[in-house]
Amino acid sequence: THRLNSLRASLRRETMAAASLKLSVALACVLLLSSAACHGLEVGYYKKTCPRVEAIVRDEVKKFVYKNAGIGAGLIRMFFHDCFVQGCDGSVLLDPTPTNPQPEKLSPPNFPSLRGFEVIDAAKDAVEKACPGVVSCADIVAFAGRDAAYFLSKMKVKINMPAGRLDGRVSNSTEALDNLPPPFFNLDQLVASFAAKGLSAEDMVVLSGAHTIGVSHCSSFVSDRMAVTSDIDGGFANFLRRRCPANPSTANDPTVNQDVVTPNALDNQYYKNVLAHKVLFTSDAALLTTPATTQMVRDSANIPGQWEAKFNKAMVKMGAIDVKTGKQGEIRRKCRVVNH
């Protein structure tokens, strides 16, 4: 009897310890909303079901990015645009259909400027050959954004990207307009837009650094930066006027590099450009609106390695926005269409 009571007491203690551990994990998740593990994501998620997936995606990304650095910029932007609309669920990849003629990819923030869809298609095809029906398109977008950052930063940005996302079935162009911060936003609007996704003002400043690569259409900045008085550097404004029409139109809307100093490198040059007033967007210049954000810009510009380390963490945090699990999502067979 004594042994039985002792066993019962021991079991009770173990049950209580397990419950306590579950509670502490739950509390940690509440306190650390940034923790990807709280969203059911984990690094190495496919190590048993599709062990080569990350190498396969990286090889495809490398092929495209080494031919055209702009595609790498597009993949990082695609990850951001996917996560801010319906969460990180591959909804930005869905093509129009008769029942859904206006998906996210046809929304003004994405069309015609969003690039890299062919990379996701190639990566998905290669992954499906190795492990059919296992890896979501949402995770491929996350891996591709991570790998593009790795190659464009000359291997300095090494992101441990967790996986385990499912693909969504909803894609709506209006939601892209409602959720993606436009280039004319001021600081308060930017902070609010990122806060709505569980991201801090510092995350916003850090993720804005992706504007160190890629190009922009003149129509995204001429009206609010060139046609009116702004803080833009005079010499830089003249340089842009030689490349952009005074009234860009669909028929005449050239592109310019976002970072004219190191246009194909993911580095901290963007922050030096912000300080020099040589940036394209109102939303870039807005980072100097408050002392706190100005200091973040200065630190990113001047402290070697700091921005890269923070960008790494911010990308993982962004990759955990509104992740779909269980019956909320699926693993698409083709990234451009939902399963039927």
mmCIF file of C-alpha atoms in Angstrom:
data_model
loop_
_atom_site.group_PDB
_atom_site.id
_atom_site.type_symbol
_atom_site.label_atom_id
_atom_site.label_comp_id
_atom_site.label_asym_id
_atom_site.label_seq_id
_atom_site.Cartn_x
_atom_site.Cartn_y
_atom_site.Cartn_z
ATOM 1 C CA THR A 1 0.000 0.000 0.000
ATOM 2 C CA HIS A 2 2.820 2.325 0.909
ATOM 3 C CA ARG A 3 4.467 1.615 -2.456
ATOM 4 C CA LEU A 4 1.150 2.243 -4.274
ATOM 5 C CA ASN A 5 0.630 5.580 -2.484
ATOM 6 C CA SER A 6 4.201 6.566 -3.250
ATOM 7 C CA LEU A 7 3.653 5.706 -6.953
ATOM 8 C CA ARG A 8 0.401 7.722 -7.012
ATOM 9 C CA ALA A 9 2.135 10.708 -5.407
ATOM 10 C CA SER A 10 4.964 10.449 -7.904
ATOM 11 C CA LEU A 11 2.498 10.307 -10.838
ATOM 12 C CA ARG A 12 0.615 13.278 -9.420
ATOM 13 C CA ARG A 13 3.865 15.275 -9.188
ATOM 14 C CA GLU A 14 4.779 14.383 -12.813
ATOM 15 C CA THR A 15 1.297 15.379 -14.054
ATOM 16 C CA MET A 16 1.516 18.673 -12.188
ATOM 17 C CA ALA A 17 5.031 19.273 -13.557
ATOM 18 C CA ALA A 18 3.836 18.573 -17.119
ATOM 19 C CA ALA A 19 0.850 20.908 -16.641
ATOM 20 C CA SER A 20 3.157 23.537 -15.182
ATOM 21 C CA LEU A 21 5.514 23.210 -18.153
ATOM 22 C CA LYS A 22 2.596 23.546 -20.610
ATOM 23 C CA LEU A 23 1.393 26.621 -18.738
ATOM 24 C CA SER A 24 4.847 28.186 -18.704
ATOM 25 C CA VAL A 25 5.206 27.574 -22.472
ATOM 26 C CA ALA A 26 1.754 29.101 -23.043
ATOM 27 C CA LEU A 27 2.681 32.104 -20.870
ATOM 28 C CA ALA A 28 5.971 32.502 -22.724
ATOM 29 C CA CYS A 29 4.022 32.533 -25.998
ATOM 30 C CA VAL A 30 1.691 35.224 -24.683
ATOM 31 C CA LEU A 31 4.633 37.336 -23.537
ATOM 32 C CA LEU A 32 6.799 36.664 -26.588
ATOM 33 C CA LEU A 33 4.441 36.942 -29.507
ATOM 34 C CA SER A 34 7.519 37.107 -31.701
ATOM 35 C CA SER A 35 8.457 33.504 -30.919
ATOM 36 C CA ALA A 36 7.880 31.455 -34.065
ATOM 37 C CA ALA A 37 7.546 28.295 -31.954
ATOM 38 C CA CYS A 38 4.341 29.727 -30.495
ATOM 39 C CA HIS A 39 2.826 29.580 -33.958
ATOM 40 C CA GLY A 40 3.609 25.897 -34.462
ATOM 41 C CA LEU A 41 6.681 26.686 -36.568
ATOM 42 C CA GLU A 42 10.074 25.077 -36.073
ATOM 43 C CA VAL A 43 13.518 25.194 -37.648
ATOM 44 C CA GLY A 44 14.145 21.951 -39.525
ATOM 45 C CA TYR A 45 10.407 21.210 -39.723
ATOM 46 C CA TYR A 46 10.867 18.954 -42.771
ATOM 47 C CA LYS A 47 13.996 17.119 -41.606
ATOM 48 C CA LYS A 48 12.158 13.766 -41.504
ATOM 49 C CA THR A 49 9.495 14.259 -44.202
ATOM 50 C CA CYS A 50 11.569 16.098 -46.854
ATOM 51 C CA PRO A 51 15.157 16.403 -45.624
ATOM 52 C CA ARG A 52 16.548 18.087 -48.771
ATOM 53 C CA VAL A 53 13.825 20.719 -49.198
ATOM 54 C CA GLU A 54 15.872 23.699 -48.015
ATOM 55 C CA ALA A 55 18.849 22.741 -50.211
ATOM 56 C CA ILE A 56 16.531 22.259 -53.204
ATOM 57 C CA VAL A 57 14.912 25.696 -52.762
ATOM 58 C CA ARG A 58 18.304 27.339 -52.186
ATOM 59 C CA ASP A 59 19.689 25.870 -55.421
ATOM 60 C CA GLU A 60 16.738 27.223 -57.436
ATOM 61 C CA VAL A 61 16.982 30.682 -55.826
ATOM 62 C CA LYS A 62 20.736 30.787 -56.465
ATOM 63 C CA LYS A 63 20.239 30.087 -60.197
ATOM 64 C CA PHE A 64 17.831 32.990 -60.613
ATOM 65 C CA VAL A 65 19.520 35.524 -58.294
ATOM 66 C CA TYR A 66 22.966 35.092 -59.840
ATOM 67 C CA LYS A 67 21.429 35.817 -63.251
ATOM 68 C CA ASN A 68 19.394 38.802 -61.997
ATOM 69 C CA ALA A 69 19.804 40.336 -58.530
ATOM 70 C CA GLY A 70 16.447 42.093 -58.975
ATOM 71 C CA ILE A 71 14.674 38.740 -58.743
ATOM 72 C CA GLY A 72 16.236 38.314 -55.275
ATOM 73 C CA ALA A 73 14.870 41.687 -54.229
ATOM 74 C CA GLY A 74 11.491 40.551 -55.558
ATOM 75 C CA LEU A 75 11.562 37.371 -53.453
ATOM 76 C CA ILE A 76 12.236 39.285 -50.227
ATOM 77 C CA ARG A 77 9.418 41.705 -51.109
ATOM 78 C CA MET A 78 7.124 38.766 -51.975
ATOM 79 C CA PHE A 79 7.640 37.282 -48.492
ATOM 80 C CA PHE A 80 6.710 40.627 -46.908
ATOM 81 C CA HIS A 81 3.686 41.100 -49.170
ATOM 82 C CA ASP A 82 2.516 37.548 -48.512
ATOM 83 C CA CYS A 83 2.794 37.807 -44.722
ATOM 84 C CA PHE A 84 1.021 41.178 -44.436
ATOM 85 C CA VAL A 85 -2.098 39.926 -46.253
ATOM 86 C CA GLN A 86 -3.911 36.904 -44.762
ATOM 87 C CA GLY A 87 -0.690 35.987 -42.919
ATOM 88 C CA CYS A 88 2.241 33.992 -44.359
ATOM 89 C CA ASP A 89 0.094 31.560 -46.348
ATOM 90 C CA GLY A 90 1.135 31.768 -50.003
ATOM 91 C CA SER A 91 -2.039 33.710 -50.859
ATOM 92 C CA VAL A 92 0.009 36.182 -52.951
ATOM 93 C CA LEU A 93 0.814 33.328 -55.374
ATOM 94 C CA LEU A 94 -2.759 32.527 -56.423
ATOM 95 C CA ASP A 95 -3.675 33.293 -60.032
ATOM 96 C CA PRO A 96 -7.006 34.843 -61.047
ATOM 97 C CA THR A 97 -9.875 32.428 -61.739
ATOM 98 C CA PRO A 98 -13.432 32.949 -63.027
ATOM 99 C CA THR A 99 -14.684 32.770 -59.418
ATOM 100 C CA ASN A 100 -11.844 34.976 -58.077
ATOM 101 C CA PRO A 101 -10.841 37.401 -60.875
ATOM 102 C CA GLN A 102 -9.002 39.836 -58.555
ATOM 103 C CA PRO A 103 -6.520 38.015 -56.295
ATOM 104 C CA GLU A 104 -3.731 39.740 -54.318
ATOM 105 C CA LYS A 105 -1.189 39.466 -57.119
ATOM 106 C CA LEU A 106 -3.321 41.764 -59.334
ATOM 107 C CA SER A 107 -3.651 44.452 -56.632
ATOM 108 C CA PRO A 108 -1.825 47.782 -57.318
ATOM 109 C CA PRO A 109 0.863 47.161 -54.627
ATOM 110 C CA ASN A 110 1.765 43.889 -56.414
ATOM 111 C CA PHE A 111 0.944 44.382 -60.083
ATOM 112 C CA PRO A 112 2.943 44.826 -62.218
ATOM 113 C CA SER A 113 5.880 45.314 -59.839
ATOM 114 C CA LEU A 114 6.045 42.068 -57.836
ATOM 115 C CA ARG A 115 8.646 39.668 -59.226
ATOM 116 C CA GLY A 116 9.868 36.142 -58.556
ATOM 117 C CA PHE A 117 6.786 33.996 -59.169
ATOM 118 C CA GLU A 118 8.728 31.858 -61.660
ATOM 119 C CA VAL A 119 11.305 31.059 -58.943
ATOM 120 C CA ILE A 120 8.585 29.763 -56.622
ATOM 121 C CA ASP A 121 7.164 27.651 -59.483
ATOM 122 C CA ALA A 122 10.594 26.163 -60.237
ATOM 123 C CA ALA A 123 11.304 25.481 -56.560
ATOM 124 C CA LYS A 124 7.883 23.883 -56.026
ATOM 125 C CA ASP A 125 8.344 21.636 -59.096
ATOM 126 C CA ALA A 126 11.754 20.490 -57.833
ATOM 127 C CA VAL A 127 10.444 19.925 -54.287
ATOM 128 C CA GLU A 128 7.392 17.993 -55.550
ATOM 129 C CA LYS A 129 9.686 15.632 -57.476
ATOM 130 C CA ALA A 130 11.599 14.885 -54.265
ATOM 131 C CA CYS A 131 8.687 14.802 -51.789
ATOM 132 C CA PRO A 132 5.226 15.076 -53.346
ATOM 133 C CA GLY A 133 2.479 16.682 -51.274
ATOM 134 C CA VAL A 134 4.648 17.480 -48.246
ATOM 135 C CA VAL A 135 5.959 21.068 -48.465
ATOM 136 C CA SER A 136 3.654 24.099 -48.533
ATOM 137 C CA CYS A 137 4.031 26.958 -50.992
ATOM 138 C CA ALA A 138 3.968 29.349 -48.004
ATOM 139 C CA ASP A 139 7.131 27.705 -46.632
ATOM 140 C CA ILE A 140 8.784 27.831 -50.057
ATOM 141 C CA VAL A 141 8.112 31.616 -50.165
ATOM 142 C CA ALA A 142 9.693 31.940 -46.690
ATOM 143 C CA PHE A 143 12.733 29.830 -47.653
ATOM 144 C CA ALA A 144 13.141 31.741 -50.944
ATOM 145 C CA GLY A 145 13.055 35.115 -49.153
ATOM 146 C CA ARG A 146 15.615 33.809 -46.665
ATOM 147 C CA ASP A 147 17.896 32.471 -49.445
ATOM 148 C CA ALA A 148 17.650 35.642 -51.533
ATOM 149 C CA ALA A 149 18.787 37.626 -48.476
ATOM 150 C CA TYR A 150 21.684 35.196 -47.998
ATOM 151 C CA PHE A 151 22.992 35.522 -51.571
ATOM 152 C CA LEU A 152 22.410 39.283 -51.910
ATOM 153 C CA SER A 153 24.189 39.988 -48.597
ATOM 154 C CA LYS A 154 27.243 37.980 -49.749
ATOM 155 C CA MET A 155 26.318 35.313 -47.170
ATOM 156 C CA LYS A 156 26.227 37.785 -44.234
ATOM 157 C CA VAL A 157 22.483 37.414 -43.528
ATOM 158 C CA LYS A 158 22.006 33.819 -42.367
ATOM 159 C CA ILE A 159 18.406 33.346 -41.252
ATOM 160 C CA ASN A 160 17.293 30.224 -39.386
ATOM 161 C CA MET A 161 13.840 30.245 -40.960
ATOM 162 C CA PRO A 162 11.287 28.076 -39.138
ATOM 163 C CA ALA A 163 8.685 26.231 -41.210
ATOM 164 C CA GLY A 164 5.321 24.519 -40.794
ATOM 165 C CA ARG A 165 3.012 27.039 -42.477
ATOM 166 C CA LEU A 166 -0.013 25.876 -44.454
ATOM 167 C CA ASP A 167 -1.311 27.427 -47.679
ATOM 168 C CA GLY A 168 -4.413 29.615 -47.551
ATOM 169 C CA ARG A 169 -7.409 29.435 -49.860
ATOM 170 C CA VAL A 170 -8.374 33.139 -49.843
ATOM 171 C CA SER A 171 -6.705 35.838 -51.962
ATOM 172 C CA ASN A 172 -8.306 39.233 -52.420
ATOM 173 C CA SER A 173 -6.824 42.311 -54.117
ATOM 174 C CA THR A 174 -8.712 44.682 -51.791
ATOM 175 C CA GLU A 175 -7.043 43.114 -48.745
ATOM 176 C CA ALA A 176 -3.626 43.802 -50.283
ATOM 177 C CA LEU A 177 -4.547 47.483 -50.635
ATOM 178 C CA ASP A 178 -5.865 47.561 -47.066
ATOM 179 C CA ASN A 179 -2.883 45.834 -45.418
ATOM 180 C CA LEU A 180 0.276 46.779 -47.330
ATOM 181 C CA PRO A 181 1.782 50.133 -46.254
ATOM 182 C CA PRO A 182 2.107 52.386 -49.338
ATOM 183 C CA PRO A 183 5.270 54.433 -50.075
ATOM 184 C CA PHE A 184 3.561 57.708 -49.097
ATOM 185 C CA PHE A 185 2.843 56.675 -45.459
ATOM 186 C CA ASN A 186 4.189 58.876 -42.664
ATOM 187 C CA LEU A 187 5.844 57.478 -39.526
ATOM 188 C CA ASP A 188 2.675 57.169 -37.416
ATOM 189 C CA GLN A 189 0.912 55.317 -40.232
ATOM 190 C CA LEU A 190 3.887 52.990 -40.716
ATOM 191 C CA VAL A 191 4.114 52.182 -36.992
ATOM 192 C CA ALA A 192 0.365 51.479 -36.854
ATOM 193 C CA SER A 193 0.503 49.283 -39.970
ATOM 194 C CA PHE A 194 3.294 47.128 -38.515
ATOM 195 C CA ALA A 195 1.754 47.069 -35.017
ATOM 196 C CA ALA A 196 -1.428 45.601 -36.549
ATOM 197 C CA LYS A 197 0.729 42.614 -37.547
ATOM 198 C CA GLY A 198 2.410 42.275 -34.135
ATOM 199 C CA LEU A 199 5.608 44.029 -35.252
ATOM 200 C CA SER A 200 7.326 46.858 -33.349
ATOM 201 C CA ALA A 201 8.520 50.270 -34.544
ATOM 202 C CA GLU A 202 12.057 48.869 -34.498
ATOM 203 C CA ASP A 203 10.978 45.892 -36.644
ATOM 204 C CA MET A 204 9.536 48.416 -39.105
ATOM 205 C CA VAL A 205 12.798 50.405 -39.250
ATOM 206 C CA VAL A 206 14.826 47.185 -39.641
ATOM 207 C CA LEU A 207 12.608 45.667 -42.364
ATOM 208 C CA SER A 208 12.603 48.989 -44.266
ATOM 209 C CA GLY A 209 16.293 48.233 -44.856
ATOM 210 C CA ALA A 210 15.207 45.811 -47.601
ATOM 211 C CA HIS A 211 14.897 48.995 -49.699
ATOM 212 C CA THR A 212 18.667 48.706 -50.098
ATOM 213 C CA ILE A 213 17.995 46.475 -53.139
ATOM 214 C CA GLY A 214 15.548 46.398 -56.008
ATOM 215 C CA VAL A 215 13.964 49.074 -58.137
ATOM 216 C CA SER A 216 10.949 51.346 -57.934
ATOM 217 C CA HIS A 217 8.638 52.735 -60.596
ATOM 218 C CA CYS A 218 8.791 56.533 -60.847
ATOM 219 C CA SER A 219 5.032 56.694 -60.150
ATOM 220 C CA SER A 220 5.698 55.493 -56.587
ATOM 221 C CA PHE A 221 7.527 58.664 -55.571
ATOM 222 C CA VAL A 222 7.336 61.490 -58.152
ATOM 223 C CA SER A 223 4.046 63.017 -56.967
ATOM 224 C CA ASP A 224 4.854 63.272 -53.233
ATOM 225 C CA ARG A 225 8.663 63.643 -53.343
ATOM 226 C CA MET A 226 9.492 65.512 -56.566
ATOM 227 C CA ALA A 227 6.422 67.525 -57.544
ATOM 228 C CA VAL A 228 6.170 69.170 -54.107
ATOM 229 C CA THR A 229 8.641 70.532 -51.572
ATOM 230 C CA SER A 230 10.274 67.710 -49.637
ATOM 231 C CA ASP A 231 13.499 67.016 -47.741
ATOM 232 C CA ILE A 232 15.029 65.143 -50.712
ATOM 233 C CA ASP A 233 18.652 66.068 -51.491
ATOM 234 C CA GLY A 234 18.791 68.566 -54.383
ATOM 235 C CA GLY A 235 21.439 66.720 -56.389
ATOM 236 C CA PHE A 236 19.620 63.420 -55.932
ATOM 237 C CA ALA A 237 16.336 65.039 -57.028
ATOM 238 C CA ASN A 238 18.025 66.317 -60.221
ATOM 239 C CA PHE A 239 19.432 62.841 -60.865
ATOM 240 C CA LEU A 240 15.896 61.401 -60.566
ATOM 241 C CA ARG A 241 14.364 64.099 -62.784
ATOM 242 C CA ARG A 242 16.676 62.985 -65.593
ATOM 243 C CA ARG A 243 15.240 59.463 -65.294
ATOM 244 C CA CYS A 244 11.577 60.054 -64.455
ATOM 245 C CA PRO A 245 8.864 61.908 -66.382
ATOM 246 C CA ALA A 246 7.162 64.758 -64.504
ATOM 247 C CA ASN A 247 3.848 62.888 -64.786
ATOM 248 C CA PRO A 248 4.452 59.133 -64.915
ATOM 249 C CA SER A 249 1.729 57.114 -66.642
ATOM 250 C CA THR A 250 1.077 53.443 -67.325
ATOM 251 C CA ALA A 251 2.675 53.902 -70.739
ATOM 252 C CA ASN A 252 5.650 55.871 -69.390
ATOM 253 C CA ASP A 253 6.744 54.735 -65.936
ATOM 254 C CA PRO A 254 10.464 53.871 -65.852
ATOM 255 C CA THR A 255 12.210 52.225 -62.884
ATOM 256 C CA VAL A 256 15.165 53.477 -60.846
ATOM 257 C CA ASN A 257 17.360 51.717 -58.307
ATOM 258 C CA GLN A 258 16.219 52.185 -54.718
ATOM 259 C CA ASP A 259 19.845 52.347 -53.562
ATOM 260 C CA VAL A 260 22.033 53.995 -56.190
ATOM 261 C CA VAL A 261 25.253 53.373 -54.230
ATOM 262 C CA THR A 262 25.183 49.559 -53.876
ATOM 263 C CA PRO A 263 22.058 48.647 -55.900
ATOM 264 C CA ASN A 264 22.551 44.848 -55.900
ATOM 265 C CA ALA A 265 23.799 44.357 -52.338
ATOM 266 C CA LEU A 266 21.672 43.687 -49.257
ATOM 267 C CA ASP A 267 23.653 45.889 -46.857
ATOM 268 C CA ASN A 268 23.255 48.852 -44.514
ATOM 269 C CA GLN A 269 23.814 51.471 -47.248
ATOM 270 C CA TYR A 270 20.073 52.236 -47.195
ATOM 271 C CA TYR A 271 20.422 53.828 -43.741
ATOM 272 C CA LYS A 272 23.312 56.007 -44.920
ATOM 273 C CA ASN A 273 21.074 57.085 -47.802
ATOM 274 C CA VAL A 274 18.238 57.934 -45.364
ATOM 275 C CA LEU A 275 20.623 60.135 -43.340
ATOM 276 C CA ALA A 276 21.824 61.818 -46.561
ATOM 277 C CA HIS A 277 18.202 62.439 -47.705
ATOM 278 C CA LYS A 278 18.866 60.327 -50.803
ATOM 279 C CA VAL A 279 15.908 57.951 -50.619
ATOM 280 C CA LEU A 280 12.913 57.591 -52.898
ATOM 281 C CA PHE A 281 9.876 57.232 -50.683
ATOM 282 C CA THR A 282 8.109 59.417 -48.140
ATOM 283 C CA SER A 283 8.039 56.258 -45.972
ATOM 284 C CA ASP A 284 11.866 56.090 -46.147
ATOM 285 C CA ALA A 285 12.368 59.751 -45.245
ATOM 286 C CA ALA A 286 9.782 59.324 -42.436
ATOM 287 C CA LEU A 287 12.272 57.252 -40.416
ATOM 288 C CA LEU A 288 13.938 60.536 -39.386
ATOM 289 C CA THR A 289 10.693 61.961 -37.922
ATOM 290 C CA THR A 290 11.405 61.098 -34.266
ATOM 291 C CA PRO A 291 14.617 60.992 -32.196
ATOM 292 C CA ALA A 292 14.042 57.299 -31.408
ATOM 293 C CA THR A 293 13.726 56.133 -35.020
ATOM 294 C CA THR A 294 16.518 58.497 -36.112
ATOM 295 C CA GLN A 295 18.826 56.819 -33.586
ATOM 296 C CA MET A 296 17.855 53.389 -34.955
ATOM 297 C CA VAL A 297 18.758 54.622 -38.446
ATOM 298 C CA ARG A 298 22.109 56.006 -37.206
ATOM 299 C CA ASP A 299 22.983 52.770 -35.410
ATOM 300 C CA SER A 300 22.091 50.672 -38.459
ATOM 301 C CA ALA A 301 24.238 52.960 -40.643
ATOM 302 C CA ASN A 302 27.234 53.106 -38.329
ATOM 303 C CA ILE A 303 27.527 49.897 -36.269
ATOM 304 C CA PRO A 304 28.953 47.080 -38.426
ATOM 305 C CA GLY A 305 26.835 43.924 -38.418
ATOM 306 C CA GLN A 306 24.024 45.341 -36.253
ATOM 307 C CA TRP A 307 21.462 45.772 -38.999
ATOM 308 C CA GLU A 308 22.132 42.326 -40.477
ATOM 309 C CA ALA A 309 21.602 40.671 -37.064
ATOM 310 C CA LYS A 310 18.364 42.576 -36.462
ATOM 311 C CA PHE A 311 17.104 41.925 -39.998
ATOM 312 C CA ASN A 312 17.647 38.218 -39.402
ATOM 313 C CA LYS A 313 15.395 38.275 -36.302
ATOM 314 C CA ALA A 314 12.781 40.569 -37.862
ATOM 315 C CA MET A 315 12.386 38.273 -40.893
ATOM 316 C CA VAL A 316 11.703 35.292 -38.588
ATOM 317 C CA LYS A 317 9.217 37.362 -36.584
ATOM 318 C CA MET A 318 7.445 38.531 -39.739
ATOM 319 C CA GLY A 319 7.362 34.923 -40.949
ATOM 320 C CA ALA A 320 5.151 33.980 -38.001
ATOM 321 C CA ILE A 321 2.309 36.430 -38.785
ATOM 322 C CA ASP A 322 -1.135 34.751 -38.735
ATOM 323 C CA VAL A 323 0.207 31.325 -39.681
ATOM 324 C CA LYS A 324 -2.471 28.850 -40.738
ATOM 325 C CA THR A 325 -2.558 25.404 -39.135
ATOM 326 C CA GLY A 326 -4.875 22.378 -39.191
ATOM 327 C CA LYS A 327 -8.073 22.812 -41.176
ATOM 328 C CA GLN A 328 -7.371 26.519 -41.820
ATOM 329 C CA GLY A 329 -5.067 25.605 -44.688
ATOM 330 C CA GLU A 330 -3.719 22.976 -47.063
ATOM 331 C CA ILE A 331 -0.556 21.962 -48.903
ATOM 332 C CA ARG A 332 -1.143 23.080 -52.470
ATOM 333 C CA ARG A 333 -0.112 20.779 -55.280
ATOM 334 C CA LYS A 334 0.496 23.805 -57.537
ATOM 335 C CA CYS A 335 1.327 27.142 -55.959
ATOM 336 C CA ARG A 336 -0.865 29.185 -58.335
ATOM 337 C CA VAL A 337 -4.139 27.336 -57.632
ATOM 338 C CA VAL A 338 -5.949 26.006 -54.572
ATOM 339 C CA ASN A 339 -6.483 22.225 -54.345
ATOM 340 C CA HIS A 340 -9.855 20.974 -55.566
#
